[in-house]
mmCIF file with all atom_site columns, C-alpha atoms in Angstrom:
data_model
loop_
_atom_site.group_PDB
_atom_site.id
_atom_site.type_symbol
_atom_site.label_atom_id
_atom_site.label_alt_id
_atom_site.label_comp_id
_atom_site.label_asym_id
_atom_site.label_entity_id
_atom_site.label_seq_id
_atom_site.pdbx_PDB_ins_code
_atom_site.Cartn_x
_atom_site.Cartn_y
_atom_site.Cartn_z
_atom_site.occupancy
_atom_site.B_iso_or_equiv
_atom_site.pdbx_formal_charge
_atom_site.auth_seq_id
_atom_site.auth_comp_id
_atom_site.auth_asym_id
_atom_site.auth_atom_id
_atom_site.pdbx_PDB_model_num
ATOM 1   C CA . ASP I 1 1   ? -21.081 -65.606 42.122 1.00 63.00 ? 1   ASP I CA 1
ATOM 2   C CA . ALA I 1 2   ? -18.349 -68.045 42.078 1.00 78.00 ? 2   ALA I CA 1
ATOM 3   C CA . GLY I 1 3   ? -16.135 -68.305 45.148 1.00 92.00 ? 3   GLY I CA 1
ATOM 4   C CA . VAL I 1 4   ? -12.340 -68.580 45.271 1.00 96.00 ? 4   VAL I CA 1
ATOM 5   C CA . THR I 1 5   ? -11.217 -71.367 42.910 1.00 97.00 ? 5   THR I CA 1
ATOM 6   C CA . GLN I 1 6   ? -8.003  -73.170 43.204 1.00 97.00 ? 6   GLN I CA 1
ATOM 7   C CA . SER I 1 7   ? -6.319  -75.681 40.804 1.00 96.00 ? 7   SER I CA 1
ATOM 8   C CA . PRO I 1 8   ? -5.373  -78.436 40.842 1.00 96.00 ? 8   PRO I CA 1
ATOM 9   C CA . THR I 1 9   ? -7.183  -79.994 43.735 1.00 96.00 ? 9   THR I CA 1
ATOM 10  C CA . HIS I 1 10  ? -4.661  -82.652 44.326 1.00 96.00 ? 10  HIS I CA 1
ATOM 11  C CA . LEU I 1 11  ? -1.087  -82.957 43.297 1.00 96.00 ? 11  LEU I CA 1
ATOM 12  C CA . ILE I 1 12  ? 1.677   -85.513 43.855 1.00 97.00 ? 12  ILE I CA 1
ATOM 13  C CA . LYS I 1 13  ? 5.324   -84.597 43.440 1.00 97.00 ? 13  LYS I CA 1
ATOM 14  C CA . THR I 1 14  ? 8.675   -85.985 44.363 1.00 97.00 ? 14  THR I CA 1
ATOM 15  C CA . ARG I 1 15  ? 11.476  -84.352 46.240 1.00 97.00 ? 15  ARG I CA 1
ATOM 16  C CA . GLY I 1 16  ? 13.423  -81.762 44.301 1.00 97.00 ? 16  GLY I CA 1
ATOM 17  C CA . GLN I 1 17  ? 10.734  -81.047 41.881 1.00 97.00 ? 17  GLN I CA 1
ATOM 18  C CA . GLN I 1 18  ? 8.984   -77.679 41.380 1.00 98.00 ? 18  GLN I CA 1
ATOM 19  C CA . VAL I 1 19  ? 5.204   -77.029 41.586 1.00 98.00 ? 19  VAL I CA 1
ATOM 20  C CA . THR I 1 20  ? 2.826   -74.166 40.552 1.00 98.00 ? 20  THR I CA 1
ATOM 21  C CA . LEU I 1 21  ? -0.499  -73.739 42.265 1.00 98.00 ? 21  LEU I CA 1
ATOM 22  C CA . ARG I 1 22  ? -3.141  -71.493 40.925 1.00 98.00 ? 22  ARG I CA 1
ATOM 23  C CA . CYS I 1 23  ? -5.884  -69.317 42.434 1.00 98.00 ? 23  CYS I CA 1
ATOM 24  C CA . SER I 1 24  ? -8.758  -67.187 41.082 1.00 97.00 ? 24  SER I CA 1
ATOM 25  C CA . PRO I 1 25  ? -10.258 -64.727 43.537 1.00 96.00 ? 25  PRO I CA 1
ATOM 26  C CA . ILE I 1 26  ? -13.861 -63.766 43.959 1.00 95.00 ? 26  ILE I CA 1
ATOM 27  C CA . SER I 1 27  ? -14.939 -61.301 41.292 1.00 94.00 ? 27  SER I CA 1
ATOM 28  C CA . GLY I 1 28  ? -14.023 -57.790 42.407 1.00 90.00 ? 28  GLY I CA 1
ATOM 29  C CA . HIS I 1 29  ? -11.479 -58.935 45.028 1.00 92.00 ? 29  HIS I CA 1
ATOM 30  C CA . LYS I 1 30  ? -8.155  -57.443 44.499 1.00 91.00 ? 30  LYS I CA 1
ATOM 31  C CA . SER I 1 31  ? -6.191  -59.110 47.383 1.00 92.00 ? 31  SER I CA 1
ATOM 32  C CA . VAL I 1 32  ? -5.023  -62.680 47.338 1.00 95.00 ? 32  VAL I CA 1
ATOM 33  C CA . SER I 1 33  ? -3.239  -64.444 50.207 1.00 95.00 ? 33  SER I CA 1
ATOM 34  C CA . TRP I 1 34  ? -1.718  -67.906 50.439 1.00 97.00 ? 34  TRP I CA 1
ATOM 35  C CA . TYR I 1 35  ? -1.586  -70.138 53.430 1.00 97.00 ? 35  TYR I CA 1
ATOM 36  C CA . GLN I 1 36  ? -0.061  -73.571 54.189 1.00 98.00 ? 36  GLN I CA 1
ATOM 37  C CA . GLN I 1 37  ? -1.989  -75.950 56.358 1.00 96.00 ? 37  GLN I CA 1
ATOM 38  C CA . VAL I 1 38  ? -0.036  -78.933 57.516 1.00 95.00 ? 38  VAL I CA 1
ATOM 39  C CA . LEU I 1 39  ? -2.115  -81.877 58.737 1.00 91.00 ? 39  LEU I CA 1
ATOM 40  C CA . GLY I 1 40  ? -3.507  -81.248 62.269 1.00 89.00 ? 40  GLY I CA 1
ATOM 41  C CA . GLN I 1 41  ? -2.509  -77.668 62.425 1.00 92.00 ? 41  GLN I CA 1
ATOM 42  C CA . GLY I 1 42  ? -3.933  -74.216 61.654 1.00 94.00 ? 42  GLY I CA 1
ATOM 43  C CA . PRO I 1 43  ? -3.115  -72.478 58.440 1.00 96.00 ? 43  PRO I CA 1
ATOM 44  C CA . GLN I 1 44  ? 0.189   -70.552 58.269 1.00 96.00 ? 44  GLN I CA 1
ATOM 45  C CA . PHE I 1 45  ? 0.439   -67.285 56.267 1.00 94.00 ? 45  PHE I CA 1
ATOM 46  C CA . ILE I 1 46  ? 2.787   -67.409 53.309 1.00 96.00 ? 46  ILE I CA 1
ATOM 47  C CA . PHE I 1 47  ? 2.083   -64.322 51.154 1.00 92.00 ? 47  PHE I CA 1
ATOM 48  C CA . GLN I 1 48  ? -0.327  -61.521 50.529 1.00 92.00 ? 48  GLN I CA 1
ATOM 49  C CA . TYR I 1 49  ? -0.544  -59.821 47.128 1.00 93.00 ? 49  TYR I CA 1
ATOM 50  C CA . TYR I 1 50  ? -2.681  -56.690 46.560 1.00 90.00 ? 50  TYR I CA 1
ATOM 51  C CA . GLU I 1 51  ? -2.926  -54.757 43.280 1.00 88.00 ? 51  GLU I CA 1
ATOM 52  C CA . LYS I 1 52  ? -0.146  -57.097 41.885 1.00 89.00 ? 52  LYS I CA 1
ATOM 53  C CA . GLU I 1 53  ? 2.366   -56.126 44.610 1.00 91.00 ? 53  GLU I CA 1
ATOM 54  C CA . GLU I 1 54  ? 3.563   -58.263 47.420 1.00 91.00 ? 54  GLU I CA 1
ATOM 55  C CA . ARG I 1 55  ? 2.197   -56.773 50.625 1.00 89.00 ? 55  ARG I CA 1
ATOM 56  C CA . GLY I 1 56  ? 3.329   -59.312 53.179 1.00 88.00 ? 56  GLY I CA 1
ATOM 57  C CA . ARG I 1 57  ? 5.376   -62.415 53.488 1.00 92.00 ? 57  ARG I CA 1
ATOM 58  C CA . GLY I 1 58  ? 5.442   -65.046 56.241 1.00 92.00 ? 58  GLY I CA 1
ATOM 59  C CA . ASN I 1 59  ? 8.329   -67.053 57.660 1.00 93.00 ? 59  ASN I CA 1
ATOM 60  C CA . PHE I 1 60  ? 8.908   -69.252 54.682 1.00 97.00 ? 60  PHE I CA 1
ATOM 61  C CA . PRO I 1 61  ? 12.132  -69.904 52.642 1.00 97.00 ? 61  PRO I CA 1
ATOM 62  C CA . ASP I 1 62  ? 12.969  -68.337 49.406 1.00 96.00 ? 62  ASP I CA 1
ATOM 63  C CA . ARG I 1 63  ? 11.931  -71.535 47.654 1.00 98.00 ? 63  ARG I CA 1
ATOM 64  C CA . PHE I 1 64  ? 8.378   -70.162 47.966 1.00 98.00 ? 64  PHE I CA 1
ATOM 65  C CA . SER I 1 65  ? 7.435   -67.478 45.533 1.00 97.00 ? 65  SER I CA 1
ATOM 66  C CA . ALA I 1 66  ? 4.188   -65.983 44.202 1.00 97.00 ? 66  ALA I CA 1
ATOM 67  C CA . ARG I 1 67  ? 2.909   -63.461 41.836 1.00 96.00 ? 67  ARG I CA 1
ATOM 68  C CA . GLN I 1 68  ? -0.444  -61.719 40.979 1.00 96.00 ? 68  GLN I CA 1
ATOM 69  C CA . PHE I 1 69  ? -1.667  -61.134 37.492 1.00 96.00 ? 69  PHE I CA 1
ATOM 70  C CA . PRO I 1 70  ? -3.537  -58.134 36.002 1.00 95.00 ? 70  PRO I CA 1
ATOM 71  C CA . ASN I 1 71  ? -6.844  -60.007 36.396 1.00 94.00 ? 71  ASN I CA 1
ATOM 72  C CA . TYR I 1 72  ? -5.935  -60.486 40.157 1.00 95.00 ? 72  TYR I CA 1
ATOM 73  C CA . SER I 1 73  ? -5.486  -64.265 39.875 1.00 97.00 ? 73  SER I CA 1
ATOM 74  C CA . SER I 1 74  ? -2.339  -65.654 41.502 1.00 97.00 ? 74  SER I CA 1
ATOM 75  C CA . GLU I 1 75  ? 0.184   -68.370 41.374 1.00 98.00 ? 75  GLU I CA 1
ATOM 76  C CA . LEU I 1 76  ? 2.176   -69.944 44.129 1.00 98.00 ? 76  LEU I CA 1
ATOM 77  C CA . ASN I 1 77  ? 5.496   -71.498 43.135 1.00 98.00 ? 77  ASN I CA 1
ATOM 78  C CA . VAL I 1 78  ? 7.623   -73.809 45.335 1.00 98.00 ? 78  VAL I CA 1
ATOM 79  C CA . ASN I 1 79  ? 10.967  -74.995 44.146 1.00 97.00 ? 79  ASN I CA 1
ATOM 80  C CA . ALA I 1 80  ? 13.192  -77.869 45.344 1.00 97.00 ? 80  ALA I CA 1
ATOM 81  C CA . LEU I 1 81  ? 10.273  -79.630 47.103 1.00 97.00 ? 81  LEU I CA 1
ATOM 82  C CA . LEU I 1 82  ? 10.957  -81.267 50.461 1.00 97.00 ? 82  LEU I CA 1
ATOM 83  C CA . LEU I 1 83  ? 8.814   -83.825 52.252 1.00 97.00 ? 83  LEU I CA 1
ATOM 84  C CA . GLY I 1 84  ? 7.877   -81.173 54.728 1.00 96.00 ? 84  GLY I CA 1
ATOM 85  C CA . ASP I 1 85  ? 6.223   -79.259 52.033 1.00 97.00 ? 85  ASP I CA 1
ATOM 86  C CA . SER I 1 86  ? 3.359   -81.832 52.005 1.00 97.00 ? 86  SER I CA 1
ATOM 87  C CA . ALA I 1 87  ? 0.293   -79.821 53.018 1.00 97.00 ? 87  ALA I CA 1
ATOM 88  C CA . LEU I 1 88  ? -3.070  -78.260 52.021 1.00 96.00 ? 88  LEU I CA 1
ATOM 89  C CA . TYR I 1 89  ? -2.241  -74.958 50.255 1.00 97.00 ? 89  TYR I CA 1
ATOM 90  C CA . LEU I 1 90  ? -5.150  -72.476 50.792 1.00 97.00 ? 90  LEU I CA 1
ATOM 91  C CA . CYS I 1 91  ? -5.834  -69.323 48.749 1.00 97.00 ? 91  CYS I CA 1
ATOM 92  C CA . ALA I 1 92  ? -7.961  -66.480 50.165 1.00 95.00 ? 92  ALA I CA 1
ATOM 93  C CA . SER I 1 93  ? -9.260  -63.340 48.596 1.00 94.00 ? 93  SER I CA 1
ATOM 94  C CA . SER I 1 94  ? -10.658 -60.158 50.029 1.00 90.00 ? 94  SER I CA 1
ATOM 95  C CA . LEU I 1 95  ? -11.854 -56.832 48.922 1.00 85.00 ? 95  LEU I CA 1
ATOM 96  C CA . ALA I 1 96  ? -9.135  -54.672 50.429 1.00 75.00 ? 96  ALA I CA 1
ATOM 97  C CA . GLY I 1 97  ? -5.496  -54.789 51.202 1.00 65.00 ? 97  GLY I CA 1
ATOM 98  C CA . LEU I 1 98  ? -3.469  -53.254 54.019 1.00 65.00 ? 98  LEU I CA 1
ATOM 99  C CA . GLY I 1 99  ? -4.902  -52.641 57.484 1.00 64.00 ? 99  GLY I CA 1
ATOM 100 C CA . SER I 1 100 ? -8.347  -53.868 56.568 1.00 67.00 ? 100 SER I CA 1
ATOM 101 C CA . ASN I 1 101 ? -10.963 -55.667 58.541 1.00 72.00 ? 101 ASN I CA 1
ATOM 102 C CA . GLN I 1 102 ? -12.463 -57.129 55.436 1.00 78.00 ? 102 GLN I CA 1
ATOM 103 C CA . PRO I 1 103 ? -12.786 -60.857 55.918 1.00 84.00 ? 103 PRO I CA 1
ATOM 104 C CA . GLN I 1 104 ? -10.771 -63.253 53.820 1.00 89.00 ? 104 GLN I CA 1
ATOM 105 C CA . HIS I 1 105 ? -12.703 -65.880 51.777 1.00 93.00 ? 105 HIS I CA 1
ATOM 106 C CA . PHE I 1 106 ? -10.963 -69.170 51.283 1.00 95.00 ? 106 PHE I CA 1
ATOM 107 C CA . GLY I 1 107 ? -11.002 -71.645 48.379 1.00 96.00 ? 107 GLY I CA 1
ATOM 108 C CA . ASP I 1 108 ? -11.016 -75.442 49.009 1.00 95.00 ? 108 ASP I CA 1
ATOM 109 C CA . GLY I 1 109 ? -7.349  -75.687 48.616 1.00 96.00 ? 109 GLY I CA 1
ATOM 110 C CA . THR I 1 110 ? -4.766  -77.746 46.738 1.00 97.00 ? 110 THR I CA 1
ATOM 111 C CA . ARG I 1 111 ? -3.529  -80.858 48.571 1.00 96.00 ? 111 ARG I CA 1
ATOM 112 C CA . LEU I 1 112 ? 0.186   -81.328 47.800 1.00 97.00 ? 112 LEU I CA 1
ATOM 113 C CA . SER I 1 113 ? 1.781   -84.670 48.533 1.00 97.00 ? 113 SER I CA 1
ATOM 114 C CA . ILE I 1 114 ? 5.551   -85.071 48.287 1.00 97.00 ? 114 ILE I CA 1
ATOM 115 C CA . LEU I 1 115 ? 6.943   -88.615 47.826 1.00 93.00 ? 115 LEU I CA 1
ATOM 116 C CA . ALA Q 2 1   ? 3.698   -60.529 67.760 1.00 75.00 ? 1   ALA Q CA 1
ATOM 117 C CA . GLN Q 2 2   ? 0.197   -61.798 67.616 1.00 84.00 ? 2   GLN Q CA 1
ATOM 118 C CA . SER Q 2 3   ? -0.839  -65.295 68.671 1.00 90.00 ? 3   SER Q CA 1
ATOM 119 C CA . VAL Q 2 4   ? -3.922  -67.318 69.247 1.00 94.00 ? 4   VAL Q CA 1
ATOM 120 C CA . THR Q 2 5   ? -4.406  -70.122 71.768 1.00 96.00 ? 5   THR Q CA 1
ATOM 121 C CA . GLN Q 2 6   ? -7.381  -72.431 71.406 1.00 97.00 ? 6   GLN Q CA 1
ATOM 122 C CA . LEU Q 2 7   ? -8.023  -74.369 74.591 1.00 94.00 ? 7   LEU Q CA 1
ATOM 123 C CA . GLY Q 2 8   ? -8.937  -77.961 73.834 1.00 92.00 ? 8   GLY Q CA 1
ATOM 124 C CA . SER Q 2 9   ? -7.892  -79.671 70.567 1.00 94.00 ? 9   SER Q CA 1
ATOM 125 C CA . HIS Q 2 10  ? -11.035 -81.946 70.859 1.00 97.00 ? 10  HIS Q CA 1
ATOM 126 C CA . VAL Q 2 11  ? -14.448 -81.052 72.169 1.00 97.00 ? 11  VAL Q CA 1
ATOM 127 C CA . SER Q 2 12  ? -17.379 -83.461 72.310 1.00 97.00 ? 12  SER Q CA 1
ATOM 128 C CA . VAL Q 2 13  ? -21.033 -82.595 73.104 1.00 97.00 ? 13  VAL Q CA 1
ATOM 129 C CA . SER Q 2 14  ? -24.314 -84.139 72.766 1.00 97.00 ? 14  SER Q CA 1
ATOM 130 C CA . GLU Q 2 15  ? -26.797 -83.143 70.095 1.00 97.00 ? 15  GLU Q CA 1
ATOM 131 C CA . GLY Q 2 16  ? -28.844 -80.240 71.601 1.00 97.00 ? 16  GLY Q CA 1
ATOM 132 C CA . ALA Q 2 17  ? -26.255 -79.335 74.248 1.00 98.00 ? 17  ALA Q CA 1
ATOM 133 C CA . LEU Q 2 18  ? -24.337 -76.052 74.473 1.00 98.00 ? 18  LEU Q CA 1
ATOM 134 C CA . VAL Q 2 19  ? -21.224 -75.666 72.344 1.00 98.00 ? 19  VAL Q CA 1
ATOM 135 C CA . LEU Q 2 20  ? -18.379 -73.591 73.871 1.00 98.00 ? 20  LEU Q CA 1
ATOM 136 C CA . LEU Q 2 21  ? -15.096 -73.269 71.967 1.00 98.00 ? 21  LEU Q CA 1
ATOM 137 C CA . ARG Q 2 22  ? -12.380 -71.296 73.738 1.00 98.00 ? 22  ARG Q CA 1
ATOM 138 C CA . CYS Q 2 23  ? -10.021 -68.776 72.166 1.00 97.00 ? 23  CYS Q CA 1
ATOM 139 C CA . ASN Q 2 24  ? -7.498  -66.489 73.793 1.00 96.00 ? 24  ASN Q CA 1
ATOM 140 C CA . TYR Q 2 25  ? -5.382  -64.121 71.849 1.00 93.00 ? 25  TYR Q CA 1
ATOM 141 C CA . SER Q 2 26  ? -2.328  -61.970 72.254 1.00 90.00 ? 26  SER Q CA 1
ATOM 142 C CA . SER Q 2 27  ? -1.911  -58.691 70.325 1.00 81.00 ? 27  SER Q CA 1
ATOM 143 C CA . SER Q 2 28  ? -0.066  -55.520 70.881 1.00 74.00 ? 28  SER Q CA 1
ATOM 144 C CA . VAL Q 2 29  ? -2.695  -53.464 69.116 1.00 73.00 ? 29  VAL Q CA 1
ATOM 145 C CA . PRO Q 2 30  ? -6.503  -53.715 69.051 1.00 74.00 ? 30  PRO Q CA 1
ATOM 146 C CA . PRO Q 2 31  ? -7.204  -56.828 67.096 1.00 82.00 ? 31  PRO Q CA 1
ATOM 147 C CA . TYR Q 2 32  ? -9.616  -57.970 64.489 1.00 87.00 ? 32  TYR Q CA 1
ATOM 148 C CA . LEU Q 2 33  ? -10.767 -61.450 65.483 1.00 91.00 ? 33  LEU Q CA 1
ATOM 149 C CA . PHE Q 2 34  ? -12.405 -64.182 63.372 1.00 93.00 ? 34  PHE Q CA 1
ATOM 150 C CA . TRP Q 2 35  ? -13.794 -67.643 63.747 1.00 96.00 ? 35  TRP Q CA 1
ATOM 151 C CA . TYR Q 2 36  ? -13.637 -70.017 60.822 1.00 96.00 ? 36  TYR Q CA 1
ATOM 152 C CA . VAL Q 2 37  ? -15.006 -73.517 60.289 1.00 97.00 ? 37  VAL Q CA 1
ATOM 153 C CA . GLN Q 2 38  ? -13.481 -76.231 58.103 1.00 96.00 ? 38  GLN Q CA 1
ATOM 154 C CA . TYR Q 2 39  ? -15.404 -79.366 57.039 1.00 93.00 ? 39  TYR Q CA 1
ATOM 155 C CA . PRO Q 2 40  ? -13.408 -82.347 55.798 1.00 88.00 ? 40  PRO Q CA 1
ATOM 156 C CA . ASN Q 2 41  ? -11.660 -81.865 52.515 1.00 82.00 ? 41  ASN Q CA 1
ATOM 157 C CA . GLN Q 2 42  ? -12.791 -78.225 52.240 1.00 87.00 ? 42  GLN Q CA 1
ATOM 158 C CA . GLY Q 2 43  ? -11.403 -74.776 52.787 1.00 89.00 ? 43  GLY Q CA 1
ATOM 159 C CA . LEU Q 2 44  ? -12.310 -72.469 55.609 1.00 94.00 ? 44  LEU Q CA 1
ATOM 160 C CA . GLN Q 2 45  ? -15.678 -70.772 55.886 1.00 95.00 ? 45  GLN Q CA 1
ATOM 161 C CA . LEU Q 2 46  ? -16.092 -67.555 57.838 1.00 94.00 ? 46  LEU Q CA 1
ATOM 162 C CA . LEU Q 2 47  ? -18.472 -67.950 60.854 1.00 96.00 ? 47  LEU Q CA 1
ATOM 163 C CA . LEU Q 2 48  ? -18.093 -64.426 62.329 1.00 93.00 ? 48  LEU Q CA 1
ATOM 164 C CA . LYS Q 2 49  ? -15.818 -61.488 62.848 1.00 91.00 ? 49  LYS Q CA 1
ATOM 165 C CA . TYR Q 2 50  ? -15.108 -58.936 65.536 1.00 89.00 ? 50  TYR Q CA 1
ATOM 166 C CA . THR Q 2 51  ? -13.972 -55.525 64.323 1.00 79.00 ? 51  THR Q CA 1
ATOM 167 C CA . SER Q 2 52  ? -14.262 -53.250 67.370 1.00 75.00 ? 52  SER Q CA 1
ATOM 168 C CA . ALA Q 2 53  ? -17.970 -52.519 67.076 1.00 73.00 ? 53  ALA Q CA 1
ATOM 169 C CA . ALA Q 2 54  ? -20.303 -54.583 69.243 1.00 81.00 ? 54  ALA Q CA 1
ATOM 170 C CA . THR Q 2 55  ? -18.506 -56.963 71.660 1.00 87.00 ? 55  THR Q CA 1
ATOM 171 C CA . LEU Q 2 56  ? -21.185 -59.661 71.128 1.00 93.00 ? 56  LEU Q CA 1
ATOM 172 C CA . VAL Q 2 57  ? -20.932 -60.781 67.584 1.00 94.00 ? 57  VAL Q CA 1
ATOM 173 C CA . LYS Q 2 58  ? -23.525 -63.005 65.805 1.00 94.00 ? 58  LYS Q CA 1
ATOM 174 C CA . GLY Q 2 59  ? -22.512 -65.216 63.033 1.00 94.00 ? 59  GLY Q CA 1
ATOM 175 C CA . ILE Q 2 60  ? -23.912 -67.829 60.627 1.00 94.00 ? 60  ILE Q CA 1
ATOM 176 C CA . ASN Q 2 61  ? -25.588 -71.096 61.724 1.00 93.00 ? 61  ASN Q CA 1
ATOM 177 C CA . GLY Q 2 62  ? -26.491 -69.844 65.074 1.00 96.00 ? 62  GLY Q CA 1
ATOM 178 C CA . PHE Q 2 63  ? -22.966 -69.224 66.396 1.00 97.00 ? 63  PHE Q CA 1
ATOM 179 C CA . GLU Q 2 64  ? -21.952 -66.130 68.297 1.00 97.00 ? 64  GLU Q CA 1
ATOM 180 C CA . ALA Q 2 65  ? -18.856 -64.972 70.097 1.00 97.00 ? 65  ALA Q CA 1
ATOM 181 C CA . GLU Q 2 66  ? -18.093 -62.383 72.763 1.00 94.00 ? 66  GLU Q CA 1
ATOM 182 C CA . PHE Q 2 67  ? -15.032 -60.213 72.764 1.00 92.00 ? 67  PHE Q CA 1
ATOM 183 C CA . LYS Q 2 68  ? -13.646 -59.650 76.297 1.00 92.00 ? 68  LYS Q CA 1
ATOM 184 C CA . LYS Q 2 69  ? -10.700 -57.333 76.304 1.00 89.00 ? 69  LYS Q CA 1
ATOM 185 C CA . SER Q 2 70  ? -9.953  -57.792 80.050 1.00 90.00 ? 70  SER Q CA 1
ATOM 186 C CA . GLU Q 2 71  ? -9.664  -61.544 79.501 1.00 92.00 ? 71  GLU Q CA 1
ATOM 187 C CA . THR Q 2 72  ? -8.123  -61.386 75.928 1.00 92.00 ? 72  THR Q CA 1
ATOM 188 C CA . SER Q 2 73  ? -10.754 -63.859 74.955 1.00 94.00 ? 73  SER Q CA 1
ATOM 189 C CA . PHE Q 2 74  ? -13.068 -64.452 72.079 1.00 95.00 ? 74  PHE Q CA 1
ATOM 190 C CA . HIS Q 2 75  ? -14.976 -67.650 72.820 1.00 97.00 ? 75  HIS Q CA 1
ATOM 191 C CA . LEU Q 2 76  ? -17.466 -69.203 70.365 1.00 98.00 ? 76  LEU Q CA 1
ATOM 192 C CA . THR Q 2 77  ? -20.811 -70.512 71.559 1.00 98.00 ? 77  THR Q CA 1
ATOM 193 C CA . LYS Q 2 78  ? -23.968 -72.060 70.139 1.00 98.00 ? 78  LYS Q CA 1
ATOM 194 C CA . PRO Q 2 79  ? -26.947 -72.740 72.412 1.00 97.00 ? 79  PRO Q CA 1
ATOM 195 C CA . SER Q 2 80  ? -28.000 -76.075 70.853 1.00 97.00 ? 80  SER Q CA 1
ATOM 196 C CA . ALA Q 2 81  ? -25.628 -78.285 68.916 1.00 97.00 ? 81  ALA Q CA 1
ATOM 197 C CA . HIS Q 2 82  ? -26.653 -80.040 65.610 1.00 96.00 ? 82  HIS Q CA 1
ATOM 198 C CA . MET Q 2 83  ? -25.033 -83.041 64.017 1.00 96.00 ? 83  MET Q CA 1
ATOM 199 C CA . SER Q 2 84  ? -24.143 -80.839 61.096 1.00 95.00 ? 84  SER Q CA 1
ATOM 200 C CA . ASP Q 2 85  ? -21.857 -78.735 63.437 1.00 97.00 ? 85  ASP Q CA 1
ATOM 201 C CA . ALA Q 2 86  ? -19.266 -81.435 63.589 1.00 97.00 ? 86  ALA Q CA 1
ATOM 202 C CA . ALA Q 2 87  ? -16.125 -79.984 62.021 1.00 97.00 ? 87  ALA Q CA 1
ATOM 203 C CA . GLU Q 2 88  ? -12.772 -78.233 62.788 1.00 97.00 ? 88  GLU Q CA 1
ATOM 204 C CA . TYR Q 2 89  ? -12.986 -74.670 64.131 1.00 98.00 ? 89  TYR Q CA 1
ATOM 205 C CA . PHE Q 2 90  ? -10.252 -72.062 63.955 1.00 97.00 ? 90  PHE Q CA 1
ATOM 206 C CA . CYS Q 2 91  ? -9.918  -68.793 65.734 1.00 97.00 ? 91  CYS Q CA 1
ATOM 207 C CA . ALA Q 2 92  ? -7.776  -66.155 64.030 1.00 94.00 ? 92  ALA Q CA 1
ATOM 208 C CA . VAL Q 2 93  ? -6.435  -62.716 64.760 1.00 90.00 ? 93  VAL Q CA 1
ATOM 209 C CA . SER Q 2 94  ? -5.197  -59.950 62.549 1.00 85.00 ? 94  SER Q CA 1
ATOM 210 C CA . ASP Q 2 95  ? -4.401  -56.295 63.109 1.00 70.00 ? 95  ASP Q CA 1
ATOM 211 C CA . TYR Q 2 96  ? -5.215  -53.050 61.327 1.00 62.00 ? 96  TYR Q CA 1
ATOM 212 C CA . VAL Q 2 97  ? -1.747  -52.215 60.153 1.00 66.00 ? 97  VAL Q CA 1
ATOM 213 C CA . GLY Q 2 98  ? 0.456   -53.951 57.612 1.00 64.00 ? 98  GLY Q CA 1
ATOM 214 C CA . ALA Q 2 99  ? -0.348  -56.887 55.513 1.00 67.00 ? 99  ALA Q CA 1
ATOM 215 C CA . GLN Q 2 100 ? -3.772  -58.520 55.915 1.00 78.00 ? 100 GLN Q CA 1
ATOM 216 C CA . LYS Q 2 101 ? -2.254  -61.566 57.651 1.00 86.00 ? 101 LYS Q CA 1
ATOM 217 C CA . LEU Q 2 102 ? -4.379  -63.956 59.674 1.00 90.00 ? 102 LEU Q CA 1
ATOM 218 C CA . VAL Q 2 103 ? -2.669  -65.806 62.559 1.00 92.00 ? 103 VAL Q CA 1
ATOM 219 C CA . PHE Q 2 104 ? -4.583  -68.944 63.356 1.00 95.00 ? 104 PHE Q CA 1
ATOM 220 C CA . GLY Q 2 105 ? -4.901  -71.082 66.453 1.00 96.00 ? 105 GLY Q CA 1
ATOM 221 C CA . GLN Q 2 106 ? -4.249  -74.772 66.287 1.00 96.00 ? 106 GLN Q CA 1
ATOM 222 C CA . GLY Q 2 107 ? -7.880  -75.619 65.801 1.00 97.00 ? 107 GLY Q CA 1
ATOM 223 C CA . THR Q 2 108 ? -10.621 -77.356 67.861 1.00 97.00 ? 108 THR Q CA 1
ATOM 224 C CA . ARG Q 2 109 ? -12.260 -80.509 66.479 1.00 97.00 ? 109 ARG Q CA 1
ATOM 225 C CA . LEU Q 2 110 ? -15.908 -80.516 67.450 1.00 97.00 ? 110 LEU Q CA 1
ATOM 226 C CA . THR Q 2 111 ? -17.655 -83.907 67.734 1.00 97.00 ? 111 THR Q CA 1
ATOM 227 C CA . ILE Q 2 112 ? -21.439 -84.068 68.200 1.00 97.00 ? 112 ILE Q CA 1
ATOM 228 C CA . ASN Q 2 113 ? -22.853 -87.218 69.884 1.00 95.00 ? 113 ASN Q CA 1
ATOM 229 C CA . PRO Q 2 114 ? -26.397 -88.352 68.980 1.00 93.00 ? 114 PRO Q CA 1
#
């Protein structure tokens, strides 16, 4: 079975632009979460979506938004890009949603560079 | 609020030596604990998880971790290091209520010397 797939793998944008990152979960997984990993740090939670509804949001500004589609794939949108948004954006999927010990399975990420 | 502290941003061991990566957590409720490994230019791969069953958890690639509630620790060990173990290791905590949110430590870079 295919793992979590993310596209694109690399992206270069300039300050003030907008970007959309895409994620396809493992088949059968209904939960998708997004994380931001700045170089040299651990990933930081941005959003969780389960059954197409937002179930959790991390401490990120409103410039960050996401959605989940009926096929459980997801998009992360970031508006008005800042230099500090340069990071590896990781998508993770799991079988269950709230209060679950099901492990999250990560994709290889999208590396976003802001010039 | 939950938090994770990984002691030592860099650990270097010789091939064949014991690997010990330290993780301490803070959680107001019984936690779920995870160790992930990240190879260069890749995402995170689950090594093992603790979910309140056995306190000694065995994972992939010969790694294991022991949950010690009294010490709020979940250290990762491997009896004999291989060159292929060189990577970044992350400890993470989540809880059983609310969003399925992982809180990660800062990571420990493991180097294996031949």
